[in-house]
mmCIF file with all atom_site columns, C-alpha atoms in Angstrom:
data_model
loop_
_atom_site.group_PDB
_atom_site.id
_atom_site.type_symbol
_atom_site.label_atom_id
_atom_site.label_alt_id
_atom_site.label_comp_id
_atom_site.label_asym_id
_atom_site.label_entity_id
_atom_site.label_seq_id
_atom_site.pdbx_PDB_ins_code
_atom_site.Cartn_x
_atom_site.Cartn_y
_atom_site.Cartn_z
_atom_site.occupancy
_atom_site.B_iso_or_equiv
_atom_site.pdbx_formal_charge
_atom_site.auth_seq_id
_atom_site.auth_comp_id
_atom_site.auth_asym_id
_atom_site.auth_atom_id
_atom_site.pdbx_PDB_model_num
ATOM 1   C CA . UNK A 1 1   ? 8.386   -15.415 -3.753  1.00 95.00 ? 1   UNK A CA 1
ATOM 2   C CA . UNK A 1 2   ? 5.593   -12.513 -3.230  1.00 97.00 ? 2   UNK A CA 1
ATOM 3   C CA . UNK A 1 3   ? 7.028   -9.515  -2.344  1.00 98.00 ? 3   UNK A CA 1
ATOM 4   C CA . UNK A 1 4   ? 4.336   -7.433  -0.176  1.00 98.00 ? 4   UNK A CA 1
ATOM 5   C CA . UNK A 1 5   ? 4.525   -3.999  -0.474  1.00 98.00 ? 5   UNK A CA 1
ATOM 6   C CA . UNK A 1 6   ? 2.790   -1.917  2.426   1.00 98.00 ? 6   UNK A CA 1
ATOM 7   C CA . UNK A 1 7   ? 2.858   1.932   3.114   1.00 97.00 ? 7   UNK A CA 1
ATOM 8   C CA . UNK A 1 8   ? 1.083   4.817   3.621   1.00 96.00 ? 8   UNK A CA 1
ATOM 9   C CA . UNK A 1 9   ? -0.688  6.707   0.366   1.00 92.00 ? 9   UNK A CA 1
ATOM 10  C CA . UNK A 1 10  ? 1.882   7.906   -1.445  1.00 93.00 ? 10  UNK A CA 1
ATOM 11  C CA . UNK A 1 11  ? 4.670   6.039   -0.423  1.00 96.00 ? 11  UNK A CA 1
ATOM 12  C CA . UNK A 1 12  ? 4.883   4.864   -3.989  1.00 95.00 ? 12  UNK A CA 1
ATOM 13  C CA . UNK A 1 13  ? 3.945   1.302   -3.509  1.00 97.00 ? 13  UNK A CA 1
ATOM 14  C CA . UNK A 1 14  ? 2.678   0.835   -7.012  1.00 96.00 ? 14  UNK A CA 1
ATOM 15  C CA . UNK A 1 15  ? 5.054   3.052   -8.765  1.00 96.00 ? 15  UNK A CA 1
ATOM 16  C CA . UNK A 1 16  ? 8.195   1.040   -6.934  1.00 98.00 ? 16  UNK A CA 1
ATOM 17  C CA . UNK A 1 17  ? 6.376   -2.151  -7.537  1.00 98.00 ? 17  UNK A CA 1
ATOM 18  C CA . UNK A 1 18  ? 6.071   -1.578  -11.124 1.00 98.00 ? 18  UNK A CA 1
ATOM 19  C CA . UNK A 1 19  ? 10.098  -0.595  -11.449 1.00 98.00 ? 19  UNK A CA 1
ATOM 20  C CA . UNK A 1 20  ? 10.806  -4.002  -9.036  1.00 97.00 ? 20  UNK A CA 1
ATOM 21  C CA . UNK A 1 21  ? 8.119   -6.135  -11.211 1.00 98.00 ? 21  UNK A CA 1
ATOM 22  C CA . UNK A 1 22  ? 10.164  -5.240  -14.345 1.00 97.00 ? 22  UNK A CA 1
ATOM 23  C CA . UNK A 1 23  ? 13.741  -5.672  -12.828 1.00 96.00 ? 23  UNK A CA 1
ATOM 24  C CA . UNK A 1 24  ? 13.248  -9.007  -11.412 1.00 97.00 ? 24  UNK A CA 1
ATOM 25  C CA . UNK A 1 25  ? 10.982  -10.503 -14.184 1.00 98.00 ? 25  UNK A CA 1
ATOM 26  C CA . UNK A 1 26  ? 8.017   -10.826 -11.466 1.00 98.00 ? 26  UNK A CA 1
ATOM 27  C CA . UNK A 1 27  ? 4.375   -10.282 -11.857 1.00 98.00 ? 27  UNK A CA 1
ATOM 28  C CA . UNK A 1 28  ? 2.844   -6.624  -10.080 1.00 98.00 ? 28  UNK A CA 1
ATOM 29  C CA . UNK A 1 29  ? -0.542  -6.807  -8.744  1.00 98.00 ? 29  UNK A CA 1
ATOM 30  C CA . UNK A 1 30  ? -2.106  -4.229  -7.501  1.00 98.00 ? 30  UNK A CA 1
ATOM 31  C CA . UNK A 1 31  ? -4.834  -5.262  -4.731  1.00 97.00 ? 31  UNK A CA 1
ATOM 32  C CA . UNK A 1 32  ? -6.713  -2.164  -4.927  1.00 95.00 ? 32  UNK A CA 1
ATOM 33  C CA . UNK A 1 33  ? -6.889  -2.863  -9.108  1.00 96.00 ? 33  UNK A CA 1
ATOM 34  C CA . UNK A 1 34  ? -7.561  -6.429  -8.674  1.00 98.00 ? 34  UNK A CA 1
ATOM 35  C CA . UNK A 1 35  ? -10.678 -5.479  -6.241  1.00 96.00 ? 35  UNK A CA 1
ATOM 36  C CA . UNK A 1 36  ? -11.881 -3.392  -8.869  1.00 95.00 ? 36  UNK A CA 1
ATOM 37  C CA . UNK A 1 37  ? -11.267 -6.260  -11.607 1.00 97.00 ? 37  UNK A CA 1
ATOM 38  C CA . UNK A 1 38  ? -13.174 -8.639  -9.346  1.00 97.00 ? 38  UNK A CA 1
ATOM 39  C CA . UNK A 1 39  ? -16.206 -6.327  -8.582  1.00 97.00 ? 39  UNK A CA 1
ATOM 40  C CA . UNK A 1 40  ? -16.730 -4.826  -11.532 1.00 97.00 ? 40  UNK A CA 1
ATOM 41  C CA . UNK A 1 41  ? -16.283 -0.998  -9.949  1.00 95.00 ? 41  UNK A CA 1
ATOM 42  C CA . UNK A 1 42  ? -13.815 1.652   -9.153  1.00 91.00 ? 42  UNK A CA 1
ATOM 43  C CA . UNK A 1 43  ? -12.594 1.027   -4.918  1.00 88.00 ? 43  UNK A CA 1
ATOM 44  C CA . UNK A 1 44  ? -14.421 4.553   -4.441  1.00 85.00 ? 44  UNK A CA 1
ATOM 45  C CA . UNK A 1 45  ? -17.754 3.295   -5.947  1.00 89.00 ? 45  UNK A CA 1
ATOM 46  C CA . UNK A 1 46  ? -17.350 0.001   -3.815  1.00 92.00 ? 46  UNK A CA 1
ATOM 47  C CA . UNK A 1 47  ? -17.002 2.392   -0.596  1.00 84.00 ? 47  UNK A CA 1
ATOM 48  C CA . UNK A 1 48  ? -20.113 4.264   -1.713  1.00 86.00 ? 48  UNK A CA 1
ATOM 49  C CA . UNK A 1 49  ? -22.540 1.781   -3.101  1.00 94.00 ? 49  UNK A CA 1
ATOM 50  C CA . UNK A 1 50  ? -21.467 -1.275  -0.769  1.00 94.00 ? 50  UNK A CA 1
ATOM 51  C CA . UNK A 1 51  ? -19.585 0.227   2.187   1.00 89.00 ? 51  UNK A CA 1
ATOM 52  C CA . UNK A 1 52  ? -16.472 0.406   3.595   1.00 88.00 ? 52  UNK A CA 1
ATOM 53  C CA . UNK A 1 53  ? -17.282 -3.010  5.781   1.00 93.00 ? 53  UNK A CA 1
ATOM 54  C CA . UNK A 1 54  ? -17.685 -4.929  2.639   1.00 96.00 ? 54  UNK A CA 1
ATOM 55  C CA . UNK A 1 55  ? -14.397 -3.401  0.907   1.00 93.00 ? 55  UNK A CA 1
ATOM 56  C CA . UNK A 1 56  ? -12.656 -4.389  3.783   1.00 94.00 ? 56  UNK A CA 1
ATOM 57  C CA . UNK A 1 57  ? -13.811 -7.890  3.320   1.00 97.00 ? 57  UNK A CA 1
ATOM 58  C CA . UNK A 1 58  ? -13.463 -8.474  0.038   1.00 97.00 ? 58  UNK A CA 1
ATOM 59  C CA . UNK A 1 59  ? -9.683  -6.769  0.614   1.00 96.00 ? 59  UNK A CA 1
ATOM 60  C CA . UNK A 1 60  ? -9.157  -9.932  3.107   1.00 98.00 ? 60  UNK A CA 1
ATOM 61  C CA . UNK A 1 61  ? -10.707 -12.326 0.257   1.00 98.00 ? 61  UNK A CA 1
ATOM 62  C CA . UNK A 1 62  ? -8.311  -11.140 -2.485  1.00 98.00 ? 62  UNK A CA 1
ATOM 63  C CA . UNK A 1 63  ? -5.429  -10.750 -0.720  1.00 98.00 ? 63  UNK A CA 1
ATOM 64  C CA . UNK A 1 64  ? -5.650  -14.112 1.072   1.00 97.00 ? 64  UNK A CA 1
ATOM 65  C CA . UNK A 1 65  ? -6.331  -15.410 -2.970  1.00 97.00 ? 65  UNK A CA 1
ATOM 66  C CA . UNK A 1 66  ? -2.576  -13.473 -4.117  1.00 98.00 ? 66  UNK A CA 1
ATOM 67  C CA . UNK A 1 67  ? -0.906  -14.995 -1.079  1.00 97.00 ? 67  UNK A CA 1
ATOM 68  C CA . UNK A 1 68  ? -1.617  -18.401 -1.832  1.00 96.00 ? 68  UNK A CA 1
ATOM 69  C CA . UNK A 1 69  ? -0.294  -17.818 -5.517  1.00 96.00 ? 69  UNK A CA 1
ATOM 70  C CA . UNK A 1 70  ? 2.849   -19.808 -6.918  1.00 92.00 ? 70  UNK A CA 1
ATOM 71  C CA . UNK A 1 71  ? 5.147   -18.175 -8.821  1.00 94.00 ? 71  UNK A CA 1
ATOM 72  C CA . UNK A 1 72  ? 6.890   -14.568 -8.336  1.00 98.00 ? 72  UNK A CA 1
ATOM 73  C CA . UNK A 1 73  ? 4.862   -11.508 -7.418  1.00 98.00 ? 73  UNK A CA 1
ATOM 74  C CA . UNK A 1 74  ? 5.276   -7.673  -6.302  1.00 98.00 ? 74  UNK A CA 1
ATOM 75  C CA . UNK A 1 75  ? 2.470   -7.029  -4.638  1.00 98.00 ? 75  UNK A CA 1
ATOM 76  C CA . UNK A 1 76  ? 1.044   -3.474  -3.465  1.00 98.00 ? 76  UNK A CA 1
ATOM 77  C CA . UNK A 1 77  ? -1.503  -3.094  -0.965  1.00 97.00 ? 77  UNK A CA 1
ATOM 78  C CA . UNK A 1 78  ? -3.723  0.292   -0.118  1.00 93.00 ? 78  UNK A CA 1
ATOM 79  C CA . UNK A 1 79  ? -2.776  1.817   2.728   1.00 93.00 ? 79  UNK A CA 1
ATOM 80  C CA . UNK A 1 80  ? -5.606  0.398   5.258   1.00 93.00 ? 80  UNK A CA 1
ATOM 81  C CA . UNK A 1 81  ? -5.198  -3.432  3.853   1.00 96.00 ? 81  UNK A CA 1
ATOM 82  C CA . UNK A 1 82  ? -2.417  -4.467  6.664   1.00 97.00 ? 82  UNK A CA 1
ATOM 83  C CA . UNK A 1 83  ? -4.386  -2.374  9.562   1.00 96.00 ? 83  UNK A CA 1
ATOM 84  C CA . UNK A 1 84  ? -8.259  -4.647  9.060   1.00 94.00 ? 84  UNK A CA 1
ATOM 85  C CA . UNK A 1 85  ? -8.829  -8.065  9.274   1.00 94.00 ? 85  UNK A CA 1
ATOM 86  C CA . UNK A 1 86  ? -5.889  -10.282 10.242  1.00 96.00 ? 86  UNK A CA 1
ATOM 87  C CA . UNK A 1 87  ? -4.374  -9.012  7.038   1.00 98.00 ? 87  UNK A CA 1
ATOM 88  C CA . UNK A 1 88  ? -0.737  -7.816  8.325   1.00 98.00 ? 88  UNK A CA 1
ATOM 89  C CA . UNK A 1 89  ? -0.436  -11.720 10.150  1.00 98.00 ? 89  UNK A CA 1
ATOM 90  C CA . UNK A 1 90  ? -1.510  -13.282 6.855   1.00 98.00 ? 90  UNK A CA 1
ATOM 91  C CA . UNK A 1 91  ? 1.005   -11.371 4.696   1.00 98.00 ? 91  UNK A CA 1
ATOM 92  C CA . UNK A 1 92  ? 3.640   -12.211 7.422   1.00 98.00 ? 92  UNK A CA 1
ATOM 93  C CA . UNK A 1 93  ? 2.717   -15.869 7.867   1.00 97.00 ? 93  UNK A CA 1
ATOM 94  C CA . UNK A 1 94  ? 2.768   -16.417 4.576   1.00 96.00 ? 94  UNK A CA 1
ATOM 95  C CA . UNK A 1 95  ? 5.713   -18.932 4.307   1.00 88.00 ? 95  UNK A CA 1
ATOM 96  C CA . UNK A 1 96  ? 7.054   -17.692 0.411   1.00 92.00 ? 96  UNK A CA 1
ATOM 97  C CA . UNK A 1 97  ? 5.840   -13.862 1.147   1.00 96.00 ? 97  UNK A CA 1
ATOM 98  C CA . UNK A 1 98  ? 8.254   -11.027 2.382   1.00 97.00 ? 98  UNK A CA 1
ATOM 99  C CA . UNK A 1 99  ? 6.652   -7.563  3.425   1.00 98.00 ? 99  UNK A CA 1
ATOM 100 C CA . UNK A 1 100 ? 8.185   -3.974  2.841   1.00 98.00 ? 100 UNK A CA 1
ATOM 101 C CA . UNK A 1 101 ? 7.193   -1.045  4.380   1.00 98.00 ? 101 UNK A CA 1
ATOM 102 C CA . UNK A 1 102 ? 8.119   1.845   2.024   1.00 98.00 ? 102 UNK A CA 1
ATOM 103 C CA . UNK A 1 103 ? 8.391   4.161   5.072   1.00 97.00 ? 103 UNK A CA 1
ATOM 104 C CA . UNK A 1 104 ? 8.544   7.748   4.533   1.00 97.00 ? 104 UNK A CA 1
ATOM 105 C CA . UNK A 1 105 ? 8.156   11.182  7.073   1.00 96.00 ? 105 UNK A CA 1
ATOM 106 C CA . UNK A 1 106 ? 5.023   13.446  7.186   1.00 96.00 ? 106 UNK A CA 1
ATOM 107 C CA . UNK A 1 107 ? 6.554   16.098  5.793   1.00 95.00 ? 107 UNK A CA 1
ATOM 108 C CA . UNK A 1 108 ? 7.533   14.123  2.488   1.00 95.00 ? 108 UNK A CA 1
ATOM 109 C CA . UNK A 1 109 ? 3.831   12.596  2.509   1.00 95.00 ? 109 UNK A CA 1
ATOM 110 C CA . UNK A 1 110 ? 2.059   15.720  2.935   1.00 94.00 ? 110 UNK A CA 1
ATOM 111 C CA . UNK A 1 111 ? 3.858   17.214  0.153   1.00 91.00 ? 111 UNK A CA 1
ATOM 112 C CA . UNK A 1 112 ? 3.640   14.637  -2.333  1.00 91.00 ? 112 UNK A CA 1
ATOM 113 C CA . UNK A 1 113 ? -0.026  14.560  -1.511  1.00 92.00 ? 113 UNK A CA 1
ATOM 114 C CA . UNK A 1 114 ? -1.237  18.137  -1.873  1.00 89.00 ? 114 UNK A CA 1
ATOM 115 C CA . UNK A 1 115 ? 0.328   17.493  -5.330  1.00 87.00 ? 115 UNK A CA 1
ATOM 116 C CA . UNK A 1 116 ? -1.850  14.275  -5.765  1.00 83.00 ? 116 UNK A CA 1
ATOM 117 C CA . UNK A 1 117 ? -5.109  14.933  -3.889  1.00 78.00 ? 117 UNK A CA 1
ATOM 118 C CA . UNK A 1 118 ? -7.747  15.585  -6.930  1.00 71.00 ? 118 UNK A CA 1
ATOM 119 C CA . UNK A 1 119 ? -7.221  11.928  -7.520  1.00 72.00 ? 119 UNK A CA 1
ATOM 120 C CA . UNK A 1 120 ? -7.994  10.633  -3.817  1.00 76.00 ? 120 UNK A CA 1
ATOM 121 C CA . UNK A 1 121 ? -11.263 11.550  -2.537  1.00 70.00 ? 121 UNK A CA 1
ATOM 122 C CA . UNK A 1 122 ? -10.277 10.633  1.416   1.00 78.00 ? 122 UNK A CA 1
ATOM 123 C CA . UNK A 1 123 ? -8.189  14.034  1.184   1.00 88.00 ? 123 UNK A CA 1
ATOM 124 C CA . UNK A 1 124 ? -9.363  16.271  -2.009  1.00 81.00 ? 124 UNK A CA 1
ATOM 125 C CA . UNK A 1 125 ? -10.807 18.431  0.622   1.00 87.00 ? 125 UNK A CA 1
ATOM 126 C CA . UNK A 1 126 ? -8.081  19.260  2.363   1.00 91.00 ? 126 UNK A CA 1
ATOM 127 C CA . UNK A 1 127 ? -6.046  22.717  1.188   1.00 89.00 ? 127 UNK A CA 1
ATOM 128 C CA . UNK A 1 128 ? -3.078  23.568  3.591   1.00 90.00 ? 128 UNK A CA 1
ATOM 129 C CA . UNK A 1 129 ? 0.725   21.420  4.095   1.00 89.00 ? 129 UNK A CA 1
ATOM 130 C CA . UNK A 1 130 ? -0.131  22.254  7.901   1.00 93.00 ? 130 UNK A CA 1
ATOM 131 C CA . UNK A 1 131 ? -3.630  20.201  7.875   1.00 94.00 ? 131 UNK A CA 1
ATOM 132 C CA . UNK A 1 132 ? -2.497  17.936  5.062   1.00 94.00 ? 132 UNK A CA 1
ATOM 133 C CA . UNK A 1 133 ? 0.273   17.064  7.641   1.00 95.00 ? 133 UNK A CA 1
ATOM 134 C CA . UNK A 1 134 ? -2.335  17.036  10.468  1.00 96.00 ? 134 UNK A CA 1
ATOM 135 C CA . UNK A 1 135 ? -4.269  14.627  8.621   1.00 95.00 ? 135 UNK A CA 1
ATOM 136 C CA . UNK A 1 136 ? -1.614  12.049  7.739   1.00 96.00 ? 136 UNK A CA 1
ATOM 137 C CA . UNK A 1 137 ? 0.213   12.042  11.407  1.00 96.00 ? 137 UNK A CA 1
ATOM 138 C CA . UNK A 1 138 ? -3.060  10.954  12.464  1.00 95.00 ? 138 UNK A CA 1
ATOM 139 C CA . UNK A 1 139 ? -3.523  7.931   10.774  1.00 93.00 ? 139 UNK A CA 1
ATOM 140 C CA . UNK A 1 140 ? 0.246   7.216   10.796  1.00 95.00 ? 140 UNK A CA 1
ATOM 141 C CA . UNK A 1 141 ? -0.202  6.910   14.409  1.00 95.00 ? 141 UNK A CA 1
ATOM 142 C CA . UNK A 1 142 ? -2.867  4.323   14.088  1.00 95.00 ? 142 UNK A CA 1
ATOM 143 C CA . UNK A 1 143 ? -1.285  2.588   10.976  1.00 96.00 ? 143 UNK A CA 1
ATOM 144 C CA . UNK A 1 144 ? 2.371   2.663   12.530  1.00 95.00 ? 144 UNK A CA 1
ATOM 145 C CA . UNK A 1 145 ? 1.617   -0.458  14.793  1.00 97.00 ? 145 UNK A CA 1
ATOM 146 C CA . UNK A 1 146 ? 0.449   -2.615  11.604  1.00 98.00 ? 146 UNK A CA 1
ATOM 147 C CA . UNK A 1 147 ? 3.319   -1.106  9.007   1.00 98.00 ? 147 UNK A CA 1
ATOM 148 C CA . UNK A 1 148 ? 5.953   -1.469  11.345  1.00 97.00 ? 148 UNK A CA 1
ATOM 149 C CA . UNK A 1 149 ? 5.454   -5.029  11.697  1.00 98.00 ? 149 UNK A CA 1
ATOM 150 C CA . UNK A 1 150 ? 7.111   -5.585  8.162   1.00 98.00 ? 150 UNK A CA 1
ATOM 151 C CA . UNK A 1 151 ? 10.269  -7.588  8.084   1.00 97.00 ? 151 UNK A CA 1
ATOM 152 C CA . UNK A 1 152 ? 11.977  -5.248  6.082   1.00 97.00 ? 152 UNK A CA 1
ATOM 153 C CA . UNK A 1 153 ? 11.695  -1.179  6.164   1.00 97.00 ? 153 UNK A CA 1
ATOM 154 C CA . UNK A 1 154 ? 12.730  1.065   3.379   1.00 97.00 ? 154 UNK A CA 1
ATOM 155 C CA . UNK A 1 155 ? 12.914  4.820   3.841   1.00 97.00 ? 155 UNK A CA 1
ATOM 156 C CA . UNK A 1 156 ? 11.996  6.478   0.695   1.00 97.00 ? 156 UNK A CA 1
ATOM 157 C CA . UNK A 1 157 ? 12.545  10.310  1.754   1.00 96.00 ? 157 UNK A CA 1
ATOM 158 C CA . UNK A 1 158 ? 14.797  12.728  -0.618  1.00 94.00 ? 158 UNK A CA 1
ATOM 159 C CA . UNK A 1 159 ? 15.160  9.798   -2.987  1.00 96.00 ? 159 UNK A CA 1
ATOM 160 C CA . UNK A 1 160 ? 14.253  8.971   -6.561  1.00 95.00 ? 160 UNK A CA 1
ATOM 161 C CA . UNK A 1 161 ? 12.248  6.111   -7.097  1.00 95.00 ? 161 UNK A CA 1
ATOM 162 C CA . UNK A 1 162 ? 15.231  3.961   -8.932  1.00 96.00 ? 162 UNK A CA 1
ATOM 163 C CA . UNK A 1 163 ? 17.143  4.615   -6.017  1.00 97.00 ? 163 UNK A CA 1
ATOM 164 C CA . UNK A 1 164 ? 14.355  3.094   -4.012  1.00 97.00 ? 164 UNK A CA 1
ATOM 165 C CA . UNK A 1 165 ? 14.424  0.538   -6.129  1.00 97.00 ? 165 UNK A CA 1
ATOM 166 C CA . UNK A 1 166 ? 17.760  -0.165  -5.483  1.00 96.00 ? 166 UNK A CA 1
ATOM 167 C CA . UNK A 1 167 ? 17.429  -0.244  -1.834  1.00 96.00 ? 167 UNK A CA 1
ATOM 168 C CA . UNK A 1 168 ? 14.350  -2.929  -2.023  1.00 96.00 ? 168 UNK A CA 1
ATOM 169 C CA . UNK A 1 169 ? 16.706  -5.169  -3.746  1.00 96.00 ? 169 UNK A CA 1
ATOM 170 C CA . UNK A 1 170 ? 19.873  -4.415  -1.406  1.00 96.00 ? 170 UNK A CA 1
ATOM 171 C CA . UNK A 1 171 ? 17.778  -5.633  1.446   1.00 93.00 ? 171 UNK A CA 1
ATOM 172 C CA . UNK A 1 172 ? 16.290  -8.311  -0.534  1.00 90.00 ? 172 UNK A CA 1
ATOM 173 C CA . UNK A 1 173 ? 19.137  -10.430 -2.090  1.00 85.00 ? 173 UNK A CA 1
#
C-alpha cells in the first residue's frame, strides 16, 4: 500500500510520515527530496534556474514513478503537487494508494509558520499572524477543492504529532 500524504505547508506531512514510516515498517519518501535527488538541486534552485512550469512537471514525472511502486510507502507531497497536473486523480486512481489530507485551521498554520518561515522562501517575507493568515486563507481557498478530495481527512489542530499519528492509523486499519 502507498499511503499519500497531502496538506498544506506545515501540516506536518513529512514529520507524520516519518513517525507512520517507522510504526508500520514502510518506506517514507519525500517527493519534494526525491525531486531534488533526481535533479541534482535544491526545489528552490529548480524554481529559479528552470521555472516553476518545469518543477511542476517533473513533480507529475516522479510522483507518477512512486505510484507505480510495489511494496509499502508513506508518501508526502508539497503542498501544490495535488492542485497541477492531474496529480490529485492519479494519487486517487491509484488502485494500492490511499490519500490523507492532514487538515489543519489558519490560525494553527499561520502560527506554526511565522515560527518556520526563514526556511521557506514563498513566505520569509511576510512579518505579521494577521498577513501570515491572509496569505495562507488564500491559497487554502484555491487548494481546498484538490485537498479535500482525499479519501480520508485528519485534523491535526491542538494535537501532538504521536497523537496524529495515532489518528492516521485509527482511520487506516
Amino acid at each position: 500500500m502507498i499511503i499519500v500524504l497531502i496538506g498544506y505547508m506545515a501540516s506536518g506531512k513529512t514529520s507524520i510520515g516519518k513517525r507512520l514510516a517507522a510504526k508500520l515498517n514502510y518506506t517514507f519518501i519525500d517527493l519534494d527530496d526525491l525531486i531534488e535527488e533526481k535533479e541534482n538541486a535544491s526545489v528552490t534552485e529548480v524554481f529559479k534556474n528552470k521555472g516553476e512550469v518545469y518543477f511542476r512537471k517533473k513533480e507529475t514525472e516522479y510522483l507518477k514513478e512512486v505510484l507505480a511502486m510495489s511494496g509499502n510507502i508513506i508518501l508526502s507531497v508539497g503542498g501544490g503537487a495535488p492542485c497541477y497536473s492531474n496529480n490529485m486523480k492519479d494519487i486517487l486512481d491509484a488502485e494500492n494508494a490511499k490519500s490523507i489530507y492532514l487538515k489543519a485551521t489558519i490560525p494553527t498554520l499561520a502560527e506554526k509558520l511565522l515560527r518556520k518561515k526563514a526556511k521557506r522562501p514563498l513566505i520569509a517575507h511576510i512579518e505579521t499572524e494577521e498577513a501570515m493568515a491572509e496569505f495562507i486563507g488564500k491559497h487554502l481557498f484555491e487548494r481546498s477543492p484538490f485537498y479535500s478530495q482525499a479519501e480520508i481527512k485528519v485534523s491535526i489542530d491542538n494535537k501532538a504529532k504521536d497523537e496524529i499519528v495515532e489518528d492516521v492509523l485509527s482511520v487506516l486499519f
